[in-house]
Coordinates of C-alpha atoms (C1' of nucleotides) in Angstrom, one line a residue:
Chain A
M51 CA -2.9 24.9 1.4
Q52 CA -1.2 24.8 5.0
F53 CA 0.5 21.9 6.3
N54 CA 1.3 21.8 10.1
L55 CA 4.1 19.0 10.5
D56 CA 5.6 18.1 13.6
P57 CA 8.6 15.9 13.4
R58 CA 8.6 15.3 17.2
S59 CA 5.3 13.6 16.7
Q60 CA 4.7 9.8 17.1
I61 CA 3.0 9.9 13.9
P62 CA 5.4 9.8 11.0
I63 CA 5.6 12.7 8.8
W64 CA 4.4 10.8 5.8
E65 CA 1.3 10.0 7.7
Q66 CA 0.8 13.7 8.9
I67 CA 0.8 14.5 5.3
V68 CA -1.4 11.8 4.5
N69 CA -3.9 12.9 7.1
Q70 CA -3.9 16.6 6.3
M71 CA -4.2 16.2 2.7
K72 CA -7.5 14.1 3.3
E73 CA -8.9 17.0 5.5
M74 CA -7.7 19.8 2.9
I75 CA -9.6 17.8 0.2
M76 CA -12.5 17.0 2.5
K77 CA -12.6 20.9 3.2
G78 CA -12.4 21.6 -0.5
I79 CA -9.1 23.2 -0.3
F80 CA -8.2 21.0 -3.2
L81 CA -10.9 20.2 -5.5
E82 CA -11.2 17.0 -7.7
N83 CA -8.9 16.8 -10.6
E84 CA -6.9 19.7 -9.3
K85 CA -3.2 19.2 -9.6
I86 CA -1.5 19.0 -6.1
P87 CA 2.1 20.1 -5.9
S88 CA 4.9 17.9 -7.2
V89 CA 6.6 16.0 -4.9
R90 CA 9.9 17.9 -5.4
E91 CA 7.7 21.1 -4.8
L92 CA 6.2 20.1 -1.8
S93 CA 9.4 18.5 -0.1
S94 CA 11.4 21.8 -0.6
L95 CA 8.4 23.8 0.5
L96 CA 8.1 21.6 3.9
I97 CA 11.9 21.2 3.9
I98 CA 11.6 17.5 4.2
N99 CA 13.2 14.8 1.9
P100 CA 11.4 14.2 -1.3
N101 CA 11.1 10.3 -0.3
T102 CA 8.9 11.4 2.7
V103 CA 6.7 13.1 0.4
S104 CA 6.8 10.5 -2.2
K105 CA 5.8 7.8 0.5
A106 CA 2.9 10.0 1.6
Y107 CA 1.6 10.3 -2.2
Q108 CA 1.9 6.7 -2.8
E109 CA -0.3 5.8 0.3
L110 CA -2.8 8.5 -0.8
E111 CA -2.8 6.9 -4.1
R112 CA -3.3 3.6 -2.9
Q113 CA -6.3 4.9 -1.0
G114 CA -7.6 6.1 -4.3
I115 CA -7.5 9.7 -3.2
I116 CA -5.0 11.0 -5.7
E117 CA -3.9 9.8 -9.0
T118 CA -0.7 10.0 -10.7
I119 CA -0.3 10.7 -14.5
R120 CA 3.2 9.6 -15.7
G121 CA 5.3 12.5 -16.6
R122 CA 2.6 15.1 -15.8
G123 CA 2.0 15.2 -12.3
T124 CA -0.3 14.2 -9.3
F125 CA -4.1 15.1 -9.3
V126 CA -6.9 14.8 -6.8
A127 CA -9.1 11.7 -7.8
E128 CA -12.5 11.9 -8.3
R129 CA -14.5 10.5 -5.1
A130 CA -16.3 7.7 -5.9
P131 CA -19.6 7.1 -3.9
V132 CA -19.0 4.6 -1.0
E133 CA -21.0 1.4 -2.0
N134 CA -20.3 -0.9 0.8
I135 CA -19.2 0.3 4.2
D136 CA -16.3 -2.0 5.2
K137 CA -17.3 -3.2 8.6
Q138 CA -14.0 -4.3 9.9
Q139 CA -12.6 -0.8 9.1
V140 CA -15.5 0.8 10.8
E141 CA -14.6 -1.5 13.7
K142 CA -11.1 -0.2 13.8
I143 CA -12.5 3.5 14.1
R144 CA -14.9 2.3 16.8
E145 CA -11.9 0.9 18.7
A146 CA -9.9 4.0 18.2
L147 CA -12.8 6.2 19.2
K148 CA -13.3 4.2 22.6
R149 CA -9.6 4.8 23.3
L150 CA -9.9 8.4 22.8
I151 CA -13.1 8.7 24.7
V152 CA -11.4 6.8 27.8
E153 CA -8.4 9.5 27.5
A154 CA -10.7 12.2 27.6
S155 CA -12.7 10.9 30.4
Y156 CA -9.4 11.0 32.3
L157 CA -8.5 14.4 31.5
G158 CA -12.0 15.3 32.7
V159 CA -13.8 15.7 29.5
E160 CA -17.4 14.4 30.2
A161 CA -19.7 12.4 27.8
Q162 CA -21.5 15.6 26.9
Q163 CA -18.4 17.8 26.5
F164 CA -17.1 14.9 24.2
I165 CA -20.1 15.0 22.0
E166 CA -20.0 18.8 21.7
L167 CA -16.3 18.4 20.4
V168 CA -17.2 16.0 18.0
E169 CA -19.9 18.3 16.7
E170 CA -17.4 21.3 16.6
V171 CA -14.7 19.0 14.6
L172 CA -17.5 17.9 12.3
K173 CA -18.7 21.5 11.7
E174 CA -15.0 22.4 10.9
I175 CA -14.3 19.8 8.4
G176 CA -17.7 19.6 7.0
G177 CA -17.3 23.1 5.0
N178 CA -17.6 21.7 1.4
A179 CA -18.3 17.9 2.2
D180 CA -21.2 18.3 -0.5
A181 CA -19.2 19.7 -2.9
Chain B
M179 CA -10.8 -8.9 34.1
Q180 CA -10.5 -9.8 30.6
F181 CA -7.5 -8.7 28.1
N182 CA -7.9 -8.8 24.5
L183 CA -4.2 -8.6 23.1
D184 CA -3.4 -8.6 19.2
P185 CA 0.1 -9.2 18.8
R186 CA -0.6 -8.4 15.1
S187 CA -1.9 -4.7 15.8
Q188 CA 0.1 -1.7 15.3
I189 CA -0.5 -0.6 18.6
P190 CA 2.5 -1.9 20.8
I191 CA 1.1 -4.8 23.3
W192 CA 2.3 -2.5 26.4
E193 CA -0.2 0.2 25.1
Q194 CA -3.1 -2.3 24.6
I195 CA -2.6 -3.2 28.2
V196 CA -2.5 0.5 29.2
N197 CA -5.6 1.3 27.0
Q198 CA -7.6 -1.7 28.3
M199 CA -6.7 -1.4 31.7
K200 CA -8.1 2.2 31.9
E201 CA -11.2 1.0 30.1
M202 CA -11.6 -1.7 32.8
I203 CA -11.3 0.7 35.4
M204 CA -13.7 3.1 33.9
K205 CA -16.2 0.5 33.8
G206 CA -15.8 -0.3 37.3
I207 CA -14.4 -3.9 36.4
F208 CA -11.5 -2.8 38.8
L209 CA -12.2 -0.7 41.7
E210 CA -10.5 2.0 43.5
N211 CA -7.9 0.7 45.8
E212 CA -8.3 -2.6 44.5
K213 CA -5.3 -5.1 43.8
I214 CA -4.3 -5.4 40.4
P215 CA -2.3 -8.6 39.5
S216 CA 1.6 -8.4 39.8
V217 CA 3.8 -7.9 36.6
R218 CA 4.6 -11.7 36.9
E219 CA 1.1 -12.9 37.3
L220 CA -0.2 -10.9 34.4
S221 CA 2.8 -11.7 32.2
S222 CA 2.3 -15.5 32.6
L223 CA -1.4 -15.3 32.4
L224 CA -1.5 -13.2 29.1
I225 CA 1.8 -15.3 27.9
I226 CA 4.0 -12.3 27.2
N227 CA 7.1 -10.8 28.2
P228 CA 7.3 -9.4 31.6
N229 CA 8.9 -6.3 30.5
T230 CA 5.9 -5.7 28.3
V231 CA 3.6 -5.8 31.4
S232 CA 6.3 -3.9 33.4
K233 CA 6.4 -0.9 30.8
A234 CA 2.6 -0.8 30.8
Y235 CA 2.4 -0.6 34.5
Q236 CA 4.9 2.0 34.6
E237 CA 3.2 4.4 32.1
L238 CA -0.3 3.6 34.1
E239 CA 1.7 4.8 37.1
R240 CA 3.2 7.7 35.4
Q241 CA -0.5 8.8 34.6
G242 CA -1.4 8.3 38.2
I243 CA -3.9 5.5 37.4
I244 CA -2.4 2.7 39.7
E245 CA 0.1 3.0 42.4
T246 CA 2.7 0.7 43.7
I247 CA 3.0 0.0 47.3
R248 CA 6.6 -1.6 48.2
G249 CA 6.3 -5.2 49.3
R250 CA 2.4 -5.2 49.1
G251 CA 1.5 -4.8 45.3
T252 CA -0.1 -2.6 42.7
F253 CA -3.6 -1.0 43.4
V254 CA -6.0 1.2 41.4
A255 CA -5.3 4.7 42.4
E256 CA -8.0 6.6 43.9
R257 CA -9.5 9.0 40.9
A258 CA -8.9 12.5 42.0
P259 CA -11.6 14.9 40.4
V260 CA -9.8 16.9 37.6
E261 CA -9.4 20.6 38.7
N262 CA -8.3 22.5 35.5
I263 CA -8.7 20.5 32.3
D264 CA -5.4 20.3 30.4
K265 CA -6.0 22.3 27.4
Q266 CA -3.0 21.2 25.5
Q267 CA -4.2 17.6 26.1
V268 CA -7.7 18.2 25.1
E269 CA -6.2 19.8 21.8
K270 CA -4.3 16.6 21.1
I271 CA -7.7 14.6 21.7
R272 CA -9.2 17.3 19.1
E273 CA -6.8 16.5 16.6
A274 CA -6.9 12.6 16.9
L275 CA -10.6 12.9 16.9
K276 CA -10.4 15.1 13.4
R277 CA -8.4 12.1 11.8
L278 CA -10.8 9.7 13.0
I279 CA -13.9 11.6 11.4
V280 CA -11.7 12.2 8.2
E281 CA -11.1 8.2 8.2
A282 CA -14.6 7.5 8.7
S283 CA -15.9 10.0 6.2
Y284 CA -13.8 8.2 3.5
L285 CA -15.2 5.0 4.6
G286 CA -18.7 6.3 3.9
V287 CA -19.4 7.0 7.6
E288 CA -21.4 10.2 7.6
A289 CA -21.6 12.9 10.4
Q290 CA -24.9 11.6 11.8
Q291 CA -23.9 8.1 11.7
F292 CA -20.5 9.2 13.5
I293 CA -22.3 10.9 16.3
E294 CA -24.3 7.6 16.8
L295 CA -21.2 5.9 17.1
V296 CA -19.8 8.1 19.6
E297 CA -23.1 7.7 21.6
E298 CA -22.8 3.9 21.3
V299 CA -19.2 4.0 22.5
L300 CA -20.1 6.6 25.3
K301 CA -22.9 4.0 26.5
E302 CA -20.7 0.9 26.4
I303 CA -18.2 2.6 28.6
G304 CA -20.1 4.6 30.6
G305 CA -20.7 2.1 33.6
N306 CA -19.0 4.2 36.4
A307 CA -18.1 7.3 34.2
D308 CA -19.8 9.6 36.8
A309 CA -18.1 7.8 39.6
Chain C
M134 CA -9.8 1.6 -35.6
Q135 CA -10.4 2.5 -32.0
F136 CA -7.8 3.3 -29.3
N137 CA -8.5 3.0 -25.8
L138 CA -5.8 4.9 -23.6
D139 CA -5.8 5.4 -19.9
P140 CA -3.3 8.2 -18.8
R141 CA -3.8 6.8 -15.3
S142 CA -2.7 3.3 -16.2
Q143 CA 0.7 2.3 -15.0
I144 CA 1.5 1.1 -18.3
P145 CA 3.0 4.0 -20.6
I146 CA 1.0 5.4 -23.4
W147 CA 3.4 4.6 -25.8
E148 CA 3.0 0.9 -24.7
Q149 CA -0.7 1.0 -24.7
I150 CA -0.5 2.2 -28.3
V151 CA 1.8 -0.9 -29.4
N152 CA -0.3 -3.2 -27.6
Q153 CA -3.5 -2.0 -28.9
M154 CA -2.1 -1.9 -32.6
K155 CA -0.9 -5.3 -32.4
E156 CA -4.2 -6.4 -31.1
M157 CA -6.1 -4.6 -33.9
I158 CA -3.7 -6.2 -36.6
M159 CA -4.4 -9.7 -35.3
K160 CA -8.2 -9.0 -35.2
G161 CA -7.9 -7.8 -39.0
I162 CA -9.0 -4.3 -38.2
F163 CA -5.7 -3.4 -40.1
L164 CA -4.9 -5.4 -43.1
E165 CA -1.3 -6.2 -44.4
N166 CA 0.0 -3.2 -46.5
E167 CA -2.6 -1.1 -45.3
K168 CA -1.5 2.6 -44.6
I169 CA -1.9 3.6 -40.9
P170 CA -2.1 7.2 -39.7
S171 CA 0.9 9.3 -39.6
V172 CA 2.4 10.1 -36.3
R173 CA 0.8 13.7 -36.6
E174 CA -2.5 12.6 -37.3
L175 CA -2.8 9.9 -34.6
S176 CA -1.2 12.3 -32.0
S177 CA -4.0 14.8 -32.9
L178 CA -6.7 12.3 -33.1
L179 CA -5.5 10.9 -29.5
I180 CA -4.7 14.5 -28.1
I181 CA -1.4 13.1 -26.9
N182 CA 2.3 14.1 -27.5
P183 CA 3.6 13.2 -30.9
N184 CA 6.7 11.9 -29.2
T185 CA 4.6 9.4 -27.5
V186 CA 3.3 8.2 -30.9
S187 CA 6.4 8.4 -32.4
K188 CA 8.1 6.2 -29.8
A189 CA 5.2 3.4 -30.1
Y190 CA 5.8 3.5 -33.8
Q191 CA 9.5 3.0 -33.4
E192 CA 8.9 0.1 -31.1
L193 CA 6.4 -1.4 -33.7
E194 CA 8.8 -1.1 -36.6
R195 CA 11.5 -2.4 -34.3
Q196 CA 9.4 -5.5 -33.8
G197 CA 8.9 -5.9 -37.5
I198 CA 5.3 -5.0 -37.4
I199 CA 5.0 -2.0 -39.3
E200 CA 7.2 -0.3 -42.2
T201 CA 7.9 3.3 -42.8
I202 CA 8.3 4.1 -46.6
R203 CA 10.1 7.5 -47.0
G204 CA 7.8 10.0 -48.3
R205 CA 4.8 7.6 -48.2
G206 CA 3.9 6.9 -45.0
T207 CA 3.8 3.9 -42.6
F208 CA 2.3 0.6 -43.4
V209 CA 1.3 -2.7 -41.8
A210 CA 4.4 -5.1 -42.6
E211 CA 3.7 -8.6 -44.2
R212 CA 3.6 -11.0 -41.5
A213 CA 6.4 -13.6 -42.1
P214 CA 5.7 -17.0 -40.9
V215 CA 7.6 -17.8 -37.8
E216 CA 10.4 -20.2 -38.8
N217 CA 12.1 -20.9 -35.3
I218 CA 10.1 -20.1 -32.2
D219 CA 12.3 -17.9 -29.8
K220 CA 12.9 -19.9 -27.0
Q221 CA 14.0 -17.3 -24.8
Q222 CA 11.1 -15.0 -25.6
V223 CA 8.7 -17.7 -24.9
E224 CA 10.3 -18.3 -21.6
K225 CA 9.4 -14.7 -20.8
I226 CA 6.1 -15.2 -21.8
R227 CA 6.0 -18.2 -19.3
E228 CA 7.1 -16.1 -16.5
A229 CA 4.7 -13.6 -17.3
L230 CA 1.8 -16.1 -17.2
K231 CA 3.0 -17.6 -14.1
R232 CA 2.9 -14.3 -12.3
L233 CA -0.6 -13.8 -13.7
I234 CA -2.0 -17.0 -12.6
V235 CA -0.5 -16.6 -9.1
E236 CA -2.2 -13.0 -9.1
A237 CA -5.6 -14.6 -10.1
S238 CA -5.3 -17.5 -7.6
Y239 CA -5.1 -14.8 -4.7
L240 CA -8.0 -13.1 -6.4
G241 CA -9.9 -16.3 -5.9
V242 CA -9.6 -17.3 -9.8
E243 CA -9.1 -21.1 -9.6
A244 CA -7.3 -23.2 -12.3
Q245 CA -10.3 -24.0 -14.1
Q246 CA -11.6 -20.4 -14.4
F247 CA -8.4 -19.3 -15.4
I248 CA -8.3 -21.6 -18.5
E249 CA -12.0 -20.6 -19.1
L250 CA -10.6 -16.9 -19.1
V251 CA -7.9 -18.0 -21.6
E252 CA -10.4 -19.5 -24.1
E253 CA -12.5 -16.5 -24.0
V254 CA -9.6 -14.1 -24.7
L255 CA -8.4 -16.4 -27.3
K256 CA -11.8 -16.4 -29.0
E257 CA -12.0 -12.8 -28.7
I258 CA -8.7 -11.9 -30.5
G259 CA -8.8 -15.2 -32.8
G260 CA -10.6 -13.2 -35.4
N261 CA -7.6 -13.5 -37.8
A262 CA -5.2 -15.6 -36.0
D263 CA -5.0 -18.2 -38.7
A264 CA -4.3 -15.6 -41.2
Chain D
M149 CA 13.6 -21.1 -0.4
Q150 CA 15.2 -19.9 -3.9
F151 CA 14.9 -16.3 -5.2
N152 CA 15.9 -15.7 -8.7
L153 CA 16.2 -11.9 -9.0
D154 CA 17.2 -9.7 -12.1
P155 CA 18.5 -6.4 -11.6
R156 CA 18.3 -5.5 -15.2
S157 CA 14.7 -6.6 -15.5
Q158 CA 11.9 -4.0 -16.1
I159 CA 10.2 -5.2 -12.9
P160 CA 11.6 -3.6 -9.8
I161 CA 13.5 -5.9 -7.5
W162 CA 11.0 -5.5 -4.7
E163 CA 8.2 -6.5 -7.0
Q164 CA 10.0 -9.6 -8.1
I165 CA 10.6 -10.5 -4.4
V166 CA 6.7 -9.8 -3.8
N167 CA 6.0 -12.3 -7.0
Q168 CA 8.4 -15.0 -6.1
M169 CA 7.2 -15.0 -2.6
K170 CA 3.5 -15.3 -3.5
E171 CA 4.7 -18.3 -5.7
M172 CA 6.6 -20.0 -3.0
I173 CA 3.8 -19.6 -0.8
M174 CA 1.5 -21.0 -3.0
K175 CA 3.6 -24.0 -3.9
G176 CA 3.9 -24.8 0.0
I177 CA 7.6 -24.1 0.4
F178 CA 6.6 -21.5 3.2
L179 CA 3.6 -23.0 5.1
E180 CA 0.9 -20.8 7.0
N181 CA 2.1 -19.0 10.0
E182 CA 5.6 -20.1 9.2
K183 CA 8.4 -17.5 9.9
I184 CA 10.0 -16.0 6.9
P185 CA 13.4 -14.5 6.7
S186 CA 13.9 -11.3 8.6
V187 CA 14.6 -8.2 6.6
R188 CA 18.3 -8.3 7.3
E189 CA 18.7 -11.8 6.6
L190 CA 17.0 -11.8 3.3
S191 CA 18.8 -8.8 2.1
S192 CA 22.2 -10.1 3.1
L193 CA 21.3 -13.3 1.4
L194 CA 20.3 -11.6 -1.7
I195 CA 23.0 -9.0 -1.4
I196 CA 20.7 -5.9 -2.0
N197 CA 19.7 -3.1 0.1
P198 CA 17.4 -4.0 3.3
N199 CA 15.3 -1.0 2.1
T200 CA 14.2 -3.0 -1.0
V201 CA 13.5 -6.1 0.9
S202 CA 11.6 -4.0 3.5
K203 CA 9.4 -2.5 0.7
A204 CA 8.3 -6.0 -0.9
Y205 CA 7.4 -7.1 2.6
Q206 CA 5.4 -4.2 3.2
E207 CA 3.7 -4.8 0.0
L208 CA 3.1 -8.5 0.8
E209 CA 1.7 -7.5 4.2
R210 CA -0.8 -4.8 2.6
Q211 CA -2.0 -7.7 0.4
G212 CA -2.4 -9.9 3.6
I213 CA -0.1 -12.5 2.5
I214 CA 2.3 -11.9 5.4
E215 CA 2.0 -10.5 8.9
T216 CA 4.5 -8.7 10.8
I217 CA 4.6 -9.3 14.6
R218 CA 6.5 -6.6 16.5
G219 CA 9.8 -7.2 17.6
R220 CA 9.5 -11.2 16.5
G221 CA 9.6 -11.0 12.9
T222 CA 7.3 -11.8 10.0
F223 CA 5.0 -14.6 9.3
V224 CA 3.0 -16.1 6.3
A225 CA -0.7 -15.2 7.3
E226 CA -3.4 -17.8 7.3
R227 CA -5.1 -17.7 3.9
A228 CA -8.7 -16.3 4.0
P229 CA -11.0 -17.9 1.6
V230 CA -12.0 -15.2 -1.1
E231 CA -15.6 -14.2 -0.4
N232 CA -16.2 -12.1 -3.6
I233 CA -14.2 -12.1 -6.5
D234 CA -13.1 -8.5 -7.2
K235 CA -14.3 -8.3 -11.0
Q236 CA -12.1 -5.2 -11.6
Q237 CA -9.0 -6.8 -10.5
V238 CA -10.1 -10.1 -12.8
E239 CA -10.6 -7.5 -15.7
K240 CA -6.9 -6.3 -15.2
I241 CA -5.8 -10.0 -15.3
R242 CA -7.9 -10.3 -18.5
E243 CA -6.2 -7.4 -20.0
A244 CA -2.7 -8.5 -19.1
L245 CA -3.7 -11.8 -20.3
K246 CA -4.6 -10.5 -23.9
R247 CA -1.4 -8.6 -24.0
L248 CA 0.4 -11.7 -23.3
I249 CA -1.6 -13.8 -25.9
V250 CA -1.0 -11.2 -28.5
E251 CA 2.9 -11.2 -27.9
A252 CA 2.8 -14.9 -27.8
S253 CA 1.0 -15.2 -31.3
Y254 CA 3.7 -12.9 -32.7
L255 CA 6.3 -15.2 -31.4
G256 CA 4.6 -18.0 -33.5
V257 CA 2.7 -19.5 -30.3
E258 CA -0.7 -20.7 -31.5
A259 CA -3.8 -20.9 -29.6
Q260 CA -3.6 -24.5 -28.7
Q261 CA 0.1 -24.3 -27.8
F262 CA -0.9 -21.1 -25.4
I263 CA -3.4 -23.3 -23.6
E264 CA -0.7 -26.1 -23.2
L265 CA 1.5 -23.4 -21.6
V266 CA -1.1 -22.4 -19.4
E267 CA -1.9 -26.0 -18.2
E268 CA 1.9 -26.7 -17.7
V269 CA 2.2 -23.5 -15.4
L270 CA -1.0 -24.5 -13.6
K271 CA 0.4 -27.9 -12.9
E272 CA 4.0 -26.4 -12.0
I273 CA 2.2 -24.0 -9.5
G274 CA -0.6 -26.1 -8.2
G275 CA 1.7 -28.4 -6.1
N276 CA 0.3 -27.7 -2.7
A277 CA -2.5 -25.6 -3.6
D278 CA -5.0 -27.3 -1.5
A279 CA -2.7 -27.7 1.5
Chain E
dG90 C1' 9.6 19.1 -16.0
dT91 C1' 7.2 14.5 -13.7
dG92 C1' 7.1 10.4 -10.3
dG93 C1' 9.7 5.7 -9.2
dT94 C1' 13.6 2.8 -7.8
dC95 C1' 17.4 1.8 -5.4
dT96 C1' 21.4 2.2 -2.2
dA97 C1' 23.8 3.9 2.2
dG98 C1' 23.3 4.7 6.3
dA99 C1' 21.6 6.7 10.7
dC100 C1' 18.1 6.3 14.3
dC101 C1' 14.3 4.6 16.9
dA102 C1' 10.6 1.7 19.2
dC103 C1' 9.4 -2.9 20.7
dA104 C1' 10.0 -7.6 22.9
Chain F
dG71 C1' 17.1 -9.6 18.0
dT72 C1' 13.0 -7.4 15.2
dG73 C1' 10.8 -4.0 11.8
dG74 C1' 9.9 1.4 10.7
dT75 C1' 11.0 6.0 9.6
dC76 C1' 14.0 9.4 7.5
dT77 C1' 17.7 11.5 5.2
dA78 C1' 20.8 12.1 1.2
dG79 C1' 21.8 11.3 -3.0
dA80 C1' 22.1 8.7 -7.7
dC81 C1' 19.7 7.1 -12.1
dC82 C1' 15.9 6.2 -15.0
dA83 C1' 11.7 6.2 -17.7
dC84 C1' 8.0 9.1 -19.4
dA85 C1' 5.5 12.9 -21.7

DNA sequence: GTGGTCTAGACCACA
DNA sequence: GTGGTCTAGACCACA
């Protein structure tokens, strides 16, 4: 488990935690039903306020990615197979992707290089995707 | 020229303008050295606060994408070929891409589908990509 | 006797026990003066903390629904006919009902459908309602 | 606009605000696209912490009931017709309803009286439901 | 021990 | 003016 938080980033710390936790779960660093650190543990580990961790955990729970069992702790939820892909959400991804590609292009990253970047990241994350 | 601004979006309006202006320039809707609308024109056209347009233009100018010539107006800058790719900036793109892929995966978009999405967007934008 | 406890629920486990015990008594699954399992029995049966069962039994006793007889065990109390309906308590029910109806409406459940839902539940529970 | 907050209630204040706001919108006290009080206004009106109001508003926004426009304020969202009723959510309503009916029964409220209570509340809320 | 709620108050971006 | 983020710290219910 390795968090990489940047307090200067535009992305709120709680959201960075959400993103990185999702990534770690995808990579298999946390397994289904495994206990994750308590709010207090993680906040003292990351030297941030417990409320910030709490907000991240609540968001993860809302997304169905973790589950809280009262008085016991917080656990990685079992991942339900996606039934219907939410087209509206995918459209948002598409828009964000477009922005990213435009950015990349201005940096001098051509189409082919961008695809290579995508494949690289897919490989990095995919590690335990089918676990 | 067609802006599509959503005041409800989490993305600030000035940033939406920046993004869409860059996209339009990439697509060739605005050509190099072409005059773009003044802050006043655009703000009254889009019915938004002139300060918001002004902030967008300042950011576009900072990025070297447009140029203001005193007393004449604002123009699309000539695009200099990128000499050295800014690795730090590409790293940011890579991180944003990773977040996007993780999101997509949780929505049920698999690796192959994601690549297709990328190719789709590349095609949409590509108009003048090699210009 | 069949308990259906969900540790993931927002409703505390002790309260789930209280609710389900009351439901079972209403349905006639437990009869008046019948012995119910001891705290130890039930906690080992449900594989939960004895304190949790204990808290549930205390609440049920406070509500006059069960009775503990020293050295003998715990029994379903005889249900006294209600003389005066506690208007303040009914007001709470009314408020909770209002919340529920508002929720249901936002989910797309119309007034008529809600009444049908109520009648359904009344039928399900009704077993011994007039006992 | 009339809030009725009880700090002693088990229901968190932010959730009381959520419930009552939804009820007021249903009743037509707030119309679609109408501005609702700012976080600061409402918090000073109710003499509670702005964070508590903020949490309520964020939850309402997450549910799609209100919309925030950056720098401008918060507005009642247009209510989209429900396409597919979420069966899992309705099941939760059903469970809550069962608990309520069991409670009511112990208070001496019989089946027929309960239905009358439901109809009463439906009438109270329904005021502007078709607006 | 666990997480949830709430207050008080600072600081920031946006329009 | 608007809402969003974060810290610090108190208090509480649950298991």
